[in-house]
Amino acid sequence: MQTLSVVITTPPCSYSTITAIDYINHAIKAGVNVVGVFFYQDGVLNASANIAIANDEYQTHKHWQKLNTEHGVNLHVCITACEKRGLSDDIGDTVNTEVTQSNISQYFTVSGLGELVELTAKSEKMVQF
Amino acid sequence: MTILHLQRTSAFDKNDFAQCVLSIKPDDALVLIDDGCYNASHSLFINFKKQNPTVAVFHIQEHAQARAIEINHDQSSPITMAKLVELTFQYNSTITWQ
Amino acid sequence: MSESCKKIAILNASSTINQASKEALDAALIYGSYEQSTSLFFQGEGVRQLISNQQLETVHVKDYLKTMAALAFYDIENIYACKASLVERGLAEGFHLDDVQVLSSDAFSDKLHQHNVILRF
């Protein structure tokens, strides 16, 4: 089976991201094993749990969600790139310091650049969008 | 080894395409996607085609159509996104020019 | 770690004072630290990252260019710059790195073609 990884560096509000999602969906339809998607640079913003896009516009975040839940595509975000853009899975609660919160969508896996190296090794092709 | 060049930006706006054309070898292929479709009428593309008539050039049909761009099929072959997936596996690597 | 003998190219196309350029270097260093065969390419505005005497801290940007001195430590020894990009910008070959190979567009592209994965930032 053909294996593919995709690197995303464009934010959720960019129309360029729609093309990436379209490409991944076509790869899945063609029977390609999409080993993982790695979100880097401004691409990590796709992992925000707080994205709201007007109903009559393309629901980028919902399409990522669907790729994860319906097709089991692993969505990895680089945590270093996330944190400098305000996304974290370790937000301290000011009242109860034992509790941490996350503003990263549950459909995404918090990873590091090591995962990019892993995906490179595990897939036949790596395509950047 | 061969490279599939994915050109996503317009040379009317950015200079990625100027670098892309310098990097294309005879057995590579060029795909115009997104705003990259606008390059079809840019002098860089026209000169590239003159100098490299045998290099495979494609554009995503829907991306050109969405932008009301008419591309002569002698200049570039229209393809679907499904075909782009196929092409990905026919070349050794890809470069995304964006 | 999965075994891989893939050759990785990081193609730097952004100017110096740019988050994308720092993050590109971070990615290159990680590939290097995982002992992946990694090369750095500088083309277009990317060649500006190689020029000596830049003072990033003057504008409160962390001097990540200093980190490039550690590239050899990560076994990243193949560093290529596009001559046409330097000439176009009127830049002399005064680099803060020792082992930069300045190549013609053709030779630069030949080197790119020797890599299995090419990421451009």
mmCIF file of C-alpha atoms in Angstrom:
data_model
loop_
_atom_site.group_PDB
_atom_site.id
_atom_site.type_symbol
_atom_site.label_atom_id
_atom_site.label_comp_id
_atom_site.label_asym_id
_atom_site.label_seq_id
_atom_site.Cartn_x
_atom_site.Cartn_y
_atom_site.Cartn_z
ATOM 1 C CA MET A 1 0.000 0.000 0.000
ATOM 2 C CA GLN A 2 1.227 3.489 -0.831
ATOM 3 C CA THR A 3 2.020 5.568 2.243
ATOM 4 C CA LEU A 4 1.894 9.329 2.547
ATOM 5 C CA SER A 5 2.534 12.029 5.125
ATOM 6 C CA VAL A 6 1.505 15.639 4.760
ATOM 7 C CA VAL A 7 3.052 18.747 6.331
ATOM 8 C CA ILE A 8 0.731 21.719 6.847
ATOM 9 C CA THR A 9 2.138 25.214 7.343
ATOM 10 C CA THR A 10 -0.904 27.310 6.440
ATOM 11 C CA PRO A 11 -3.459 28.544 9.047
ATOM 12 C CA PRO A 12 -7.129 27.453 9.208
ATOM 13 C CA CYS A 13 -8.429 30.685 7.725
ATOM 14 C CA SER A 14 -6.212 30.354 4.659
ATOM 15 C CA TYR A 15 -7.893 29.047 1.528
ATOM 16 C CA SER A 16 -4.652 27.162 0.862
ATOM 17 C CA THR A 17 -5.586 24.815 3.694
ATOM 18 C CA ILE A 18 -8.752 23.779 1.824
ATOM 19 C CA THR A 19 -6.561 22.475 -1.014
ATOM 20 C CA ALA A 20 -4.529 20.403 1.441
ATOM 21 C CA ILE A 21 -7.665 18.824 2.913
ATOM 22 C CA ASP A 22 -9.003 18.138 -0.578
ATOM 23 C CA TYR A 23 -5.709 16.464 -1.502
ATOM 24 C CA ILE A 24 -5.716 14.272 1.625
ATOM 25 C CA ASN A 25 -9.334 13.223 1.018
ATOM 26 C CA HIS A 26 -8.462 12.216 -2.536
ATOM 27 C CA ALA A 27 -5.448 10.260 -1.307
ATOM 28 C CA ILE A 28 -7.668 8.317 1.104
ATOM 29 C CA LYS A 29 -10.224 7.723 -1.648
ATOM 30 C CA ALA A 30 -7.434 6.333 -3.837
ATOM 31 C CA GLY A 31 -6.541 3.825 -1.125
ATOM 32 C CA VAL A 32 -3.368 5.583 -0.003
ATOM 33 C CA ASN A 33 -2.455 5.055 3.647
ATOM 34 C CA VAL A 34 -2.162 8.562 5.086
ATOM 35 C CA VAL A 35 0.282 7.831 7.897
ATOM 36 C CA GLY A 36 -0.048 11.257 9.457
ATOM 37 C CA VAL A 37 -0.382 14.980 9.057
ATOM 38 C CA PHE A 38 2.191 17.202 10.750
ATOM 39 C CA PHE A 39 1.213 20.783 11.564
ATOM 40 C CA TYR A 40 4.083 23.240 11.768
ATOM 41 C CA GLN A 41 4.630 27.000 11.737
ATOM 42 C CA ASP A 42 1.275 28.815 11.368
ATOM 43 C CA GLY A 43 -0.228 25.464 10.417
ATOM 44 C CA VAL A 44 -0.496 24.609 14.127
ATOM 45 C CA LEU A 45 -3.325 27.155 14.426
ATOM 46 C CA ASN A 46 -5.531 24.516 12.785
ATOM 47 C CA ALA A 47 -5.412 22.680 16.104
ATOM 48 C CA SER A 48 -7.125 25.424 18.097
ATOM 49 C CA ALA A 49 -10.177 24.169 19.967
ATOM 50 C CA ASN A 50 -11.743 27.606 19.598
ATOM 51 C CA ILE A 51 -12.104 27.990 15.860
ATOM 52 C CA ALA A 52 -15.482 29.296 14.744
ATOM 53 C CA ILE A 53 -16.071 29.809 11.039
ATOM 54 C CA ALA A 54 -19.362 31.248 9.759
ATOM 55 C CA ASN A 55 -21.718 28.440 8.722
ATOM 56 C CA ASP A 56 -21.773 29.451 5.078
ATOM 57 C CA GLU A 57 -17.989 29.163 4.815
ATOM 58 C CA TYR A 58 -15.744 26.111 4.508
ATOM 59 C CA GLN A 59 -15.468 24.457 7.918
ATOM 60 C CA THR A 60 -11.736 23.760 7.895
ATOM 61 C CA HIS A 61 -11.597 22.560 11.509
ATOM 62 C CA LYS A 62 -14.542 20.193 11.025
ATOM 63 C CA HIS A 63 -12.851 18.642 8.023
ATOM 64 C CA TRP A 64 -9.709 17.966 10.072
ATOM 65 C CA GLN A 65 -11.927 16.464 12.758
ATOM 66 C CA LYS A 66 -13.592 14.221 10.191
ATOM 67 C CA LEU A 67 -10.239 13.045 8.810
ATOM 68 C CA ASN A 68 -9.306 12.010 12.317
ATOM 69 C CA THR A 69 -12.581 10.410 13.460
ATOM 70 C CA GLU A 70 -13.774 8.854 10.211
ATOM 71 C CA HIS A 71 -10.485 7.952 8.582
ATOM 72 C CA GLY A 72 -8.201 7.575 11.587
ATOM 73 C CA VAL A 73 -5.707 10.098 10.239
ATOM 74 C CA ASN A 74 -3.250 11.153 12.972
ATOM 75 C CA LEU A 75 -3.048 14.917 13.278
ATOM 76 C CA HIS A 76 0.220 15.870 14.981
ATOM 77 C CA VAL A 77 0.934 19.397 16.163
ATOM 78 C CA CYS A 78 4.358 20.685 17.054
ATOM 79 C CA ILE A 79 3.926 21.851 20.646
ATOM 80 C CA THR A 80 6.782 24.370 20.506
ATOM 81 C CA ALA A 81 5.191 26.045 17.489
ATOM 82 C CA CYS A 82 1.801 25.852 19.295
ATOM 83 C CA GLU A 83 2.913 27.450 22.524
ATOM 84 C CA LYS A 84 4.427 30.493 20.887
ATOM 85 C CA ARG A 85 1.075 30.969 19.153
ATOM 86 C CA GLY A 86 -1.013 30.644 22.314
ATOM 87 C CA LEU A 87 -2.010 27.000 22.026
ATOM 88 C CA SER A 88 -1.224 24.724 24.942
ATOM 89 C CA ASP A 89 -2.356 21.486 26.562
ATOM 90 C CA ASP A 90 -0.967 22.660 29.864
ATOM 91 C CA ILE A 91 -2.741 25.880 30.808
ATOM 92 C CA GLY A 92 -2.620 26.421 34.546
ATOM 93 C CA ASP A 93 -5.907 27.089 36.319
ATOM 94 C CA THR A 94 -5.498 30.231 38.385
ATOM 95 C CA VAL A 95 -7.902 28.982 41.091
ATOM 96 C CA ASN A 96 -6.935 25.324 41.305
ATOM 97 C CA THR A 97 -3.280 24.974 40.355
ATOM 98 C CA GLU A 98 -3.591 21.182 40.227
ATOM 99 C CA VAL A 99 -5.863 21.419 37.218
ATOM 100 C CA THR A 100 -4.550 22.053 33.757
ATOM 101 C CA GLN A 101 -6.602 22.924 30.741
ATOM 102 C CA SER A 102 -6.038 22.667 27.045
ATOM 103 C CA ASN A 103 -7.087 24.858 24.148
ATOM 104 C CA ILE A 104 -5.892 22.286 21.638
ATOM 105 C CA SER A 105 -8.650 20.372 19.889
ATOM 106 C CA GLN A 106 -9.072 16.794 21.124
ATOM 107 C CA TYR A 107 -8.708 15.501 17.564
ATOM 108 C CA PHE A 108 -5.071 16.565 17.451
ATOM 109 C CA THR A 109 -2.090 14.834 19.037
ATOM 110 C CA VAL A 110 0.432 16.978 20.848
ATOM 111 C CA SER A 111 3.808 16.094 19.386
ATOM 112 C CA GLY A 112 7.228 17.548 18.734
ATOM 113 C CA LEU A 113 9.469 17.859 15.718
ATOM 114 C CA GLY A 114 10.657 14.308 16.404
ATOM 115 C CA GLU A 115 7.294 13.185 15.037
ATOM 116 C CA LEU A 116 8.067 14.957 11.750
ATOM 117 C CA VAL A 117 11.218 12.845 11.530
ATOM 118 C CA GLU A 118 9.200 9.705 12.334
ATOM 119 C CA LEU A 119 6.623 10.483 9.638
ATOM 120 C CA THR A 120 9.397 11.133 7.141
ATOM 121 C CA ALA A 121 10.850 7.714 7.857
ATOM 122 C CA LYS A 122 7.505 5.881 7.931
ATOM 123 C CA SER A 123 6.005 7.137 4.685
ATOM 124 C CA GLU A 124 6.940 6.649 1.089
ATOM 125 C CA LYS A 125 6.131 10.264 0.230
ATOM 126 C CA MET A 126 5.943 13.483 2.191
ATOM 127 C CA VAL A 127 4.082 16.429 0.686
ATOM 128 C CA GLN A 128 4.035 19.943 2.112
ATOM 129 C CA PHE A 129 1.066 22.299 1.851
ATOM 130 C CA MET B 1 15.884 11.471 -9.270
ATOM 131 C CA THR B 2 12.794 13.358 -10.362
ATOM 132 C CA ILE B 3 10.826 16.108 -8.660
ATOM 133 C CA LEU B 4 7.148 17.013 -8.878
ATOM 134 C CA HIS B 5 7.014 20.804 -8.515
ATOM 135 C CA LEU B 6 3.829 22.093 -6.901
ATOM 136 C CA GLN B 7 3.515 25.772 -7.740
ATOM 137 C CA ARG B 8 0.996 27.442 -5.406
ATOM 138 C CA THR B 9 1.695 31.160 -5.782
ATOM 139 C CA SER B 10 1.389 33.637 -8.622
ATOM 140 C CA ALA B 11 4.522 35.212 -10.092
ATOM 141 C CA PHE B 12 2.484 38.409 -10.419
ATOM 142 C CA ASP B 13 2.563 38.535 -6.613
ATOM 143 C CA LYS B 14 5.543 36.552 -5.332
ATOM 144 C CA ASN B 15 8.871 35.296 -6.648
ATOM 145 C CA ASP B 16 8.579 31.576 -5.775
ATOM 146 C CA PHE B 17 7.828 30.695 -9.386
ATOM 147 C CA ALA B 18 11.051 32.362 -10.583
ATOM 148 C CA GLN B 19 12.970 29.985 -8.306
ATOM 149 C CA CYS B 20 10.801 27.051 -9.316
ATOM 150 C CA VAL B 21 11.493 27.384 -13.053
ATOM 151 C CA LEU B 22 15.237 27.509 -12.359
ATOM 152 C CA SER B 23 14.985 24.204 -10.501
ATOM 153 C CA ILE B 24 13.032 22.154 -13.033
ATOM 154 C CA LYS B 25 14.949 19.358 -14.816
ATOM 155 C CA PRO B 26 13.793 17.671 -18.049
ATOM 156 C CA ASP B 27 12.286 14.619 -16.295
ATOM 157 C CA ASP B 28 10.476 16.649 -13.625
ATOM 158 C CA ALA B 29 6.893 17.821 -13.825
ATOM 159 C CA LEU B 30 5.274 21.127 -12.933
ATOM 160 C CA VAL B 31 1.779 21.373 -11.478
ATOM 161 C CA LEU B 32 0.041 24.728 -11.204
ATOM 162 C CA ILE B 33 -2.246 24.654 -8.196
ATOM 163 C CA ASP B 34 -4.186 27.342 -6.312
ATOM 164 C CA ASP B 35 -2.955 30.834 -7.323
ATOM 165 C CA GLY B 36 -0.158 29.074 -9.180
ATOM 166 C CA CYS B 37 -2.659 28.779 -12.058
ATOM 167 C CA TYR B 38 -2.258 32.517 -12.690
ATOM 168 C CA ASN B 39 1.289 31.809 -13.907
ATOM 169 C CA ALA B 40 -0.120 30.419 -17.154
ATOM 170 C CA SER B 41 -0.166 33.948 -18.581
ATOM 171 C CA HIS B 42 3.088 35.123 -16.961
ATOM 172 C CA SER B 43 6.157 35.684 -19.130
ATOM 173 C CA LEU B 44 8.181 33.358 -16.874
ATOM 174 C CA PHE B 45 5.833 30.501 -17.763
ATOM 175 C CA ILE B 46 5.648 31.358 -21.440
ATOM 176 C CA ASN B 47 9.454 31.495 -21.708
ATOM 177 C CA PHE B 48 9.795 28.313 -19.701
ATOM 178 C CA LYS B 49 7.467 26.511 -22.107
ATOM 179 C CA LYS B 50 9.429 27.796 -25.108
ATOM 180 C CA GLN B 51 12.726 26.617 -23.658
ATOM 181 C CA ASN B 52 11.426 23.336 -22.205
ATOM 182 C CA PRO B 53 8.670 22.132 -24.536
ATOM 183 C CA THR B 54 8.969 18.515 -23.362
ATOM 184 C CA VAL B 55 8.658 19.027 -19.600
ATOM 185 C CA ALA B 56 5.293 17.763 -18.321
ATOM 186 C CA VAL B 57 3.068 20.611 -17.147
ATOM 187 C CA PHE B 58 -0.297 20.197 -15.456
ATOM 188 C CA HIS B 59 -2.824 22.411 -13.726
ATOM 189 C CA ILE B 60 -5.688 21.541 -11.424
ATOM 190 C CA GLN B 61 -8.715 22.103 -13.631
ATOM 191 C CA GLU B 62 -10.955 23.229 -10.748
ATOM 192 C CA HIS B 63 -8.376 25.715 -9.491
ATOM 193 C CA ALA B 64 -8.126 27.384 -12.895
ATOM 194 C CA GLN B 65 -11.895 27.295 -13.385
ATOM 195 C CA ALA B 66 -12.506 28.887 -9.960
ATOM 196 C CA ARG B 67 -10.330 31.827 -11.049
ATOM 197 C CA ALA B 68 -11.738 32.146 -14.593
ATOM 198 C CA ILE B 69 -8.359 31.260 -16.048
ATOM 199 C CA GLU B 70 -8.348 29.781 -19.539
ATOM 200 C CA ILE B 71 -5.277 27.638 -20.037
ATOM 201 C CA ASN B 72 -4.480 26.356 -23.488
ATOM 202 C CA HIS B 73 -4.142 22.571 -23.329
ATOM 203 C CA ASP B 74 -1.013 22.785 -25.512
ATOM 204 C CA GLN B 75 0.559 24.675 -22.652
ATOM 205 C CA SER B 76 -0.652 22.607 -19.703
ATOM 206 C CA SER B 77 -2.822 19.522 -19.220
ATOM 207 C CA PRO B 78 -5.839 19.879 -16.945
ATOM 208 C CA ILE B 79 -5.929 17.325 -14.123
ATOM 209 C CA THR B 80 -8.077 16.482 -11.123
ATOM 210 C CA MET B 81 -6.955 16.314 -7.507
ATOM 211 C CA ALA B 82 -7.132 12.506 -7.786
ATOM 212 C CA LYS B 83 -4.558 12.680 -10.581
ATOM 213 C CA LEU B 84 -2.339 14.877 -8.407
ATOM 214 C CA VAL B 85 -2.310 12.117 -5.788
ATOM 215 C CA GLU B 86 -1.259 9.653 -8.494
ATOM 216 C CA LEU B 87 1.495 11.972 -9.721
ATOM 217 C CA THR B 88 2.868 12.291 -6.184
ATOM 218 C CA PHE B 89 3.829 8.628 -6.338
ATOM 219 C CA GLN B 90 5.272 8.794 -9.847
ATOM 220 C CA TYR B 91 8.082 11.189 -8.930
ATOM 221 C CA ASN B 92 10.826 10.719 -6.358
ATOM 222 C CA SER B 93 10.041 13.836 -4.363
ATOM 223 C CA THR B 94 7.952 16.991 -4.329
ATOM 224 C CA ILE B 95 8.729 20.650 -3.720
ATOM 225 C CA THR B 96 5.926 22.973 -2.732
ATOM 226 C CA TRP B 97 6.631 26.465 -3.990
ATOM 227 C CA GLN B 98 4.529 28.769 -1.792
ATOM 228 C CA MET C 1 12.992 5.208 15.545
ATOM 229 C CA SER C 2 12.225 3.703 12.172
ATOM 230 C CA GLU C 3 15.200 3.047 9.972
ATOM 231 C CA SER C 4 15.503 5.435 7.099
ATOM 232 C CA CYS C 5 18.207 6.197 4.602
ATOM 233 C CA LYS C 6 16.253 9.067 3.099
ATOM 234 C CA LYS C 7 18.070 12.250 2.304
ATOM 235 C CA ILE C 8 16.308 15.344 3.597
ATOM 236 C CA ALA C 9 16.640 18.823 2.087
ATOM 237 C CA ILE C 10 15.543 21.936 3.933
ATOM 238 C CA LEU C 11 15.140 24.666 1.336
ATOM 239 C CA ASN C 12 15.331 28.074 2.976
ATOM 240 C CA ALA C 13 13.493 30.758 1.044
ATOM 241 C CA SER C 14 12.637 33.348 3.691
ATOM 242 C CA SER C 15 14.722 36.319 4.780
ATOM 243 C CA THR C 16 16.559 36.491 8.095
ATOM 244 C CA ILE C 17 14.178 38.303 10.405
ATOM 245 C CA ASN C 18 11.341 35.898 9.866
ATOM 246 C CA GLN C 19 9.847 33.274 12.181
ATOM 247 C CA ALA C 20 9.699 30.810 9.274
ATOM 248 C CA SER C 21 13.479 30.917 8.937
ATOM 249 C CA LYS C 22 14.087 30.121 12.604
ATOM 250 C CA GLU C 23 11.538 27.297 12.520
ATOM 251 C CA ALA C 24 13.166 25.900 9.364
ATOM 252 C CA LEU C 25 16.490 25.735 11.180
ATOM 253 C CA ASP C 26 14.811 24.051 14.181
ATOM 254 C CA ALA C 27 13.423 21.380 11.846
ATOM 255 C CA ALA C 28 16.828 20.862 10.204
ATOM 256 C CA LEU C 29 18.520 20.445 13.589
ATOM 257 C CA ILE C 30 15.955 17.857 14.692
ATOM 258 C CA TYR C 31 16.495 15.828 11.518
ATOM 259 C CA GLY C 32 20.220 16.075 12.217
ATOM 260 C CA SER C 33 19.854 15.030 15.842
ATOM 261 C CA TYR C 34 17.959 11.921 14.712
ATOM 262 C CA GLU C 35 20.928 11.142 12.479
ATOM 263 C CA GLN C 36 18.998 11.682 9.274
ATOM 264 C CA SER C 37 21.099 12.734 6.320
ATOM 265 C CA THR C 38 20.151 16.425 6.052
ATOM 266 C CA SER C 39 21.245 19.224 3.727
ATOM 267 C CA LEU C 40 20.494 22.935 3.871
ATOM 268 C CA PHE C 41 19.721 24.940 0.757
ATOM 269 C CA PHE C 42 19.485 28.721 0.577
ATOM 270 C CA GLN C 43 17.735 30.316 -2.368
ATOM 271 C CA GLY C 44 15.868 33.558 -3.081
ATOM 272 C CA GLU C 45 15.491 35.700 0.044
ATOM 273 C CA GLY C 46 16.828 32.713 1.974
ATOM 274 C CA VAL C 47 20.412 33.591 1.021
ATOM 275 C CA ARG C 48 20.169 36.590 3.331
ATOM 276 C CA GLN C 49 20.352 34.199 6.292
ATOM 277 C CA LEU C 50 23.987 33.454 5.422
ATOM 278 C CA ILE C 51 25.297 37.015 5.422
ATOM 279 C CA SER C 52 27.736 38.070 8.145
ATOM 280 C CA ASN C 53 27.364 40.908 10.628
ATOM 281 C CA GLN C 54 23.589 40.838 10.956
ATOM 282 C CA GLN C 55 22.476 42.088 14.383
ATOM 283 C CA LEU C 56 19.131 40.471 15.061
ATOM 284 C CA GLU C 57 19.148 41.470 18.703
ATOM 285 C CA THR C 58 18.999 45.126 17.692
ATOM 286 C CA VAL C 59 15.376 44.467 16.767
ATOM 287 C CA HIS C 60 14.796 42.040 19.678
ATOM 288 C CA VAL C 61 14.971 38.911 17.543
ATOM 289 C CA LYS C 62 16.842 35.953 19.050
ATOM 290 C CA ASP C 63 20.059 35.439 17.115
ATOM 291 C CA TYR C 64 19.274 31.980 15.773
ATOM 292 C CA LEU C 65 21.954 32.463 13.103
ATOM 293 C CA LYS C 66 24.508 31.718 15.855
ATOM 294 C CA THR C 67 22.944 28.264 16.158
ATOM 295 C CA MET C 68 24.033 27.563 12.588
ATOM 296 C CA ALA C 69 27.583 27.304 13.899
ATOM 297 C CA ALA C 70 26.415 24.039 15.533
ATOM 298 C CA LEU C 71 25.318 22.477 12.229
ATOM 299 C CA ALA C 72 28.529 20.453 11.936
ATOM 300 C CA PHE C 73 27.862 19.040 15.427
ATOM 301 C CA TYR C 74 24.595 17.631 14.002
ATOM 302 C CA ASP C 75 26.486 16.265 11.004
ATOM 303 C CA ILE C 76 24.771 18.741 8.702
ATOM 304 C CA GLU C 77 27.687 19.422 6.425
ATOM 305 C CA ASN C 78 26.072 20.039 3.087
ATOM 306 C CA ILE C 79 25.122 23.689 2.905
ATOM 307 C CA TYR C 80 24.363 25.132 -0.494
ATOM 308 C CA ALA C 81 23.653 28.691 -1.620
ATOM 309 C CA CYS C 82 22.248 29.720 -4.986
ATOM 310 C CA LYS C 83 24.697 32.021 -6.747
ATOM 311 C CA ALA C 84 22.040 33.656 -8.917
ATOM 312 C CA SER C 85 20.090 34.654 -5.785
ATOM 313 C CA LEU C 86 23.213 36.254 -4.279
ATOM 314 C CA VAL C 87 24.066 38.094 -7.495
ATOM 315 C CA GLU C 88 20.490 39.297 -7.990
ATOM 316 C CA ARG C 89 20.627 40.872 -4.518
ATOM 317 C CA GLY C 90 24.103 42.337 -4.940
ATOM 318 C CA LEU C 91 25.393 40.212 -2.051
ATOM 319 C CA ALA C 92 29.047 39.287 -1.738
ATOM 320 C CA GLU C 93 29.935 35.855 -0.447
ATOM 321 C CA GLY C 94 30.695 37.062 3.069
ATOM 322 C CA PHE C 95 29.107 34.309 5.115
ATOM 323 C CA HIS C 96 29.075 33.643 8.848
ATOM 324 C CA LEU C 97 29.468 29.928 8.066
ATOM 325 C CA ASP C 98 32.619 28.374 6.657
ATOM 326 C CA ASP C 99 31.433 25.518 4.541
ATOM 327 C CA VAL C 100 28.833 27.079 2.282
ATOM 328 C CA GLN C 101 29.054 25.851 -1.299
ATOM 329 C CA VAL C 102 27.913 28.502 -3.750
ATOM 330 C CA LEU C 103 26.401 26.835 -6.800
ATOM 331 C CA SER C 104 25.041 27.863 -10.173
ATOM 332 C CA SER C 105 21.274 27.404 -10.604
ATOM 333 C CA ASP C 106 21.877 24.182 -12.497
ATOM 334 C CA ALA C 107 24.244 22.696 -9.932
ATOM 335 C CA PHE C 108 21.957 23.865 -7.086
ATOM 336 C CA SER C 109 19.052 22.058 -8.709
ATOM 337 C CA ASP C 110 21.200 18.960 -9.336
ATOM 338 C CA LYS C 111 21.927 18.793 -5.607
ATOM 339 C CA LEU C 112 18.223 19.241 -4.738
ATOM 340 C CA HIS C 113 17.438 16.322 -7.026
ATOM 341 C CA GLN C 114 19.585 14.040 -4.869
ATOM 342 C CA HIS C 115 17.115 14.307 -1.970
ATOM 343 C CA ASN C 116 14.060 12.192 -1.169
ATOM 344 C CA VAL C 117 12.167 14.708 0.931
ATOM 345 C CA ILE C 118 12.327 18.447 0.307
ATOM 346 C CA LEU C 119 10.685 20.897 2.691
ATOM 347 C CA ARG C 120 10.658 24.565 1.750
ATOM 348 C CA PHE C 121 10.209 27.303 4.360
#
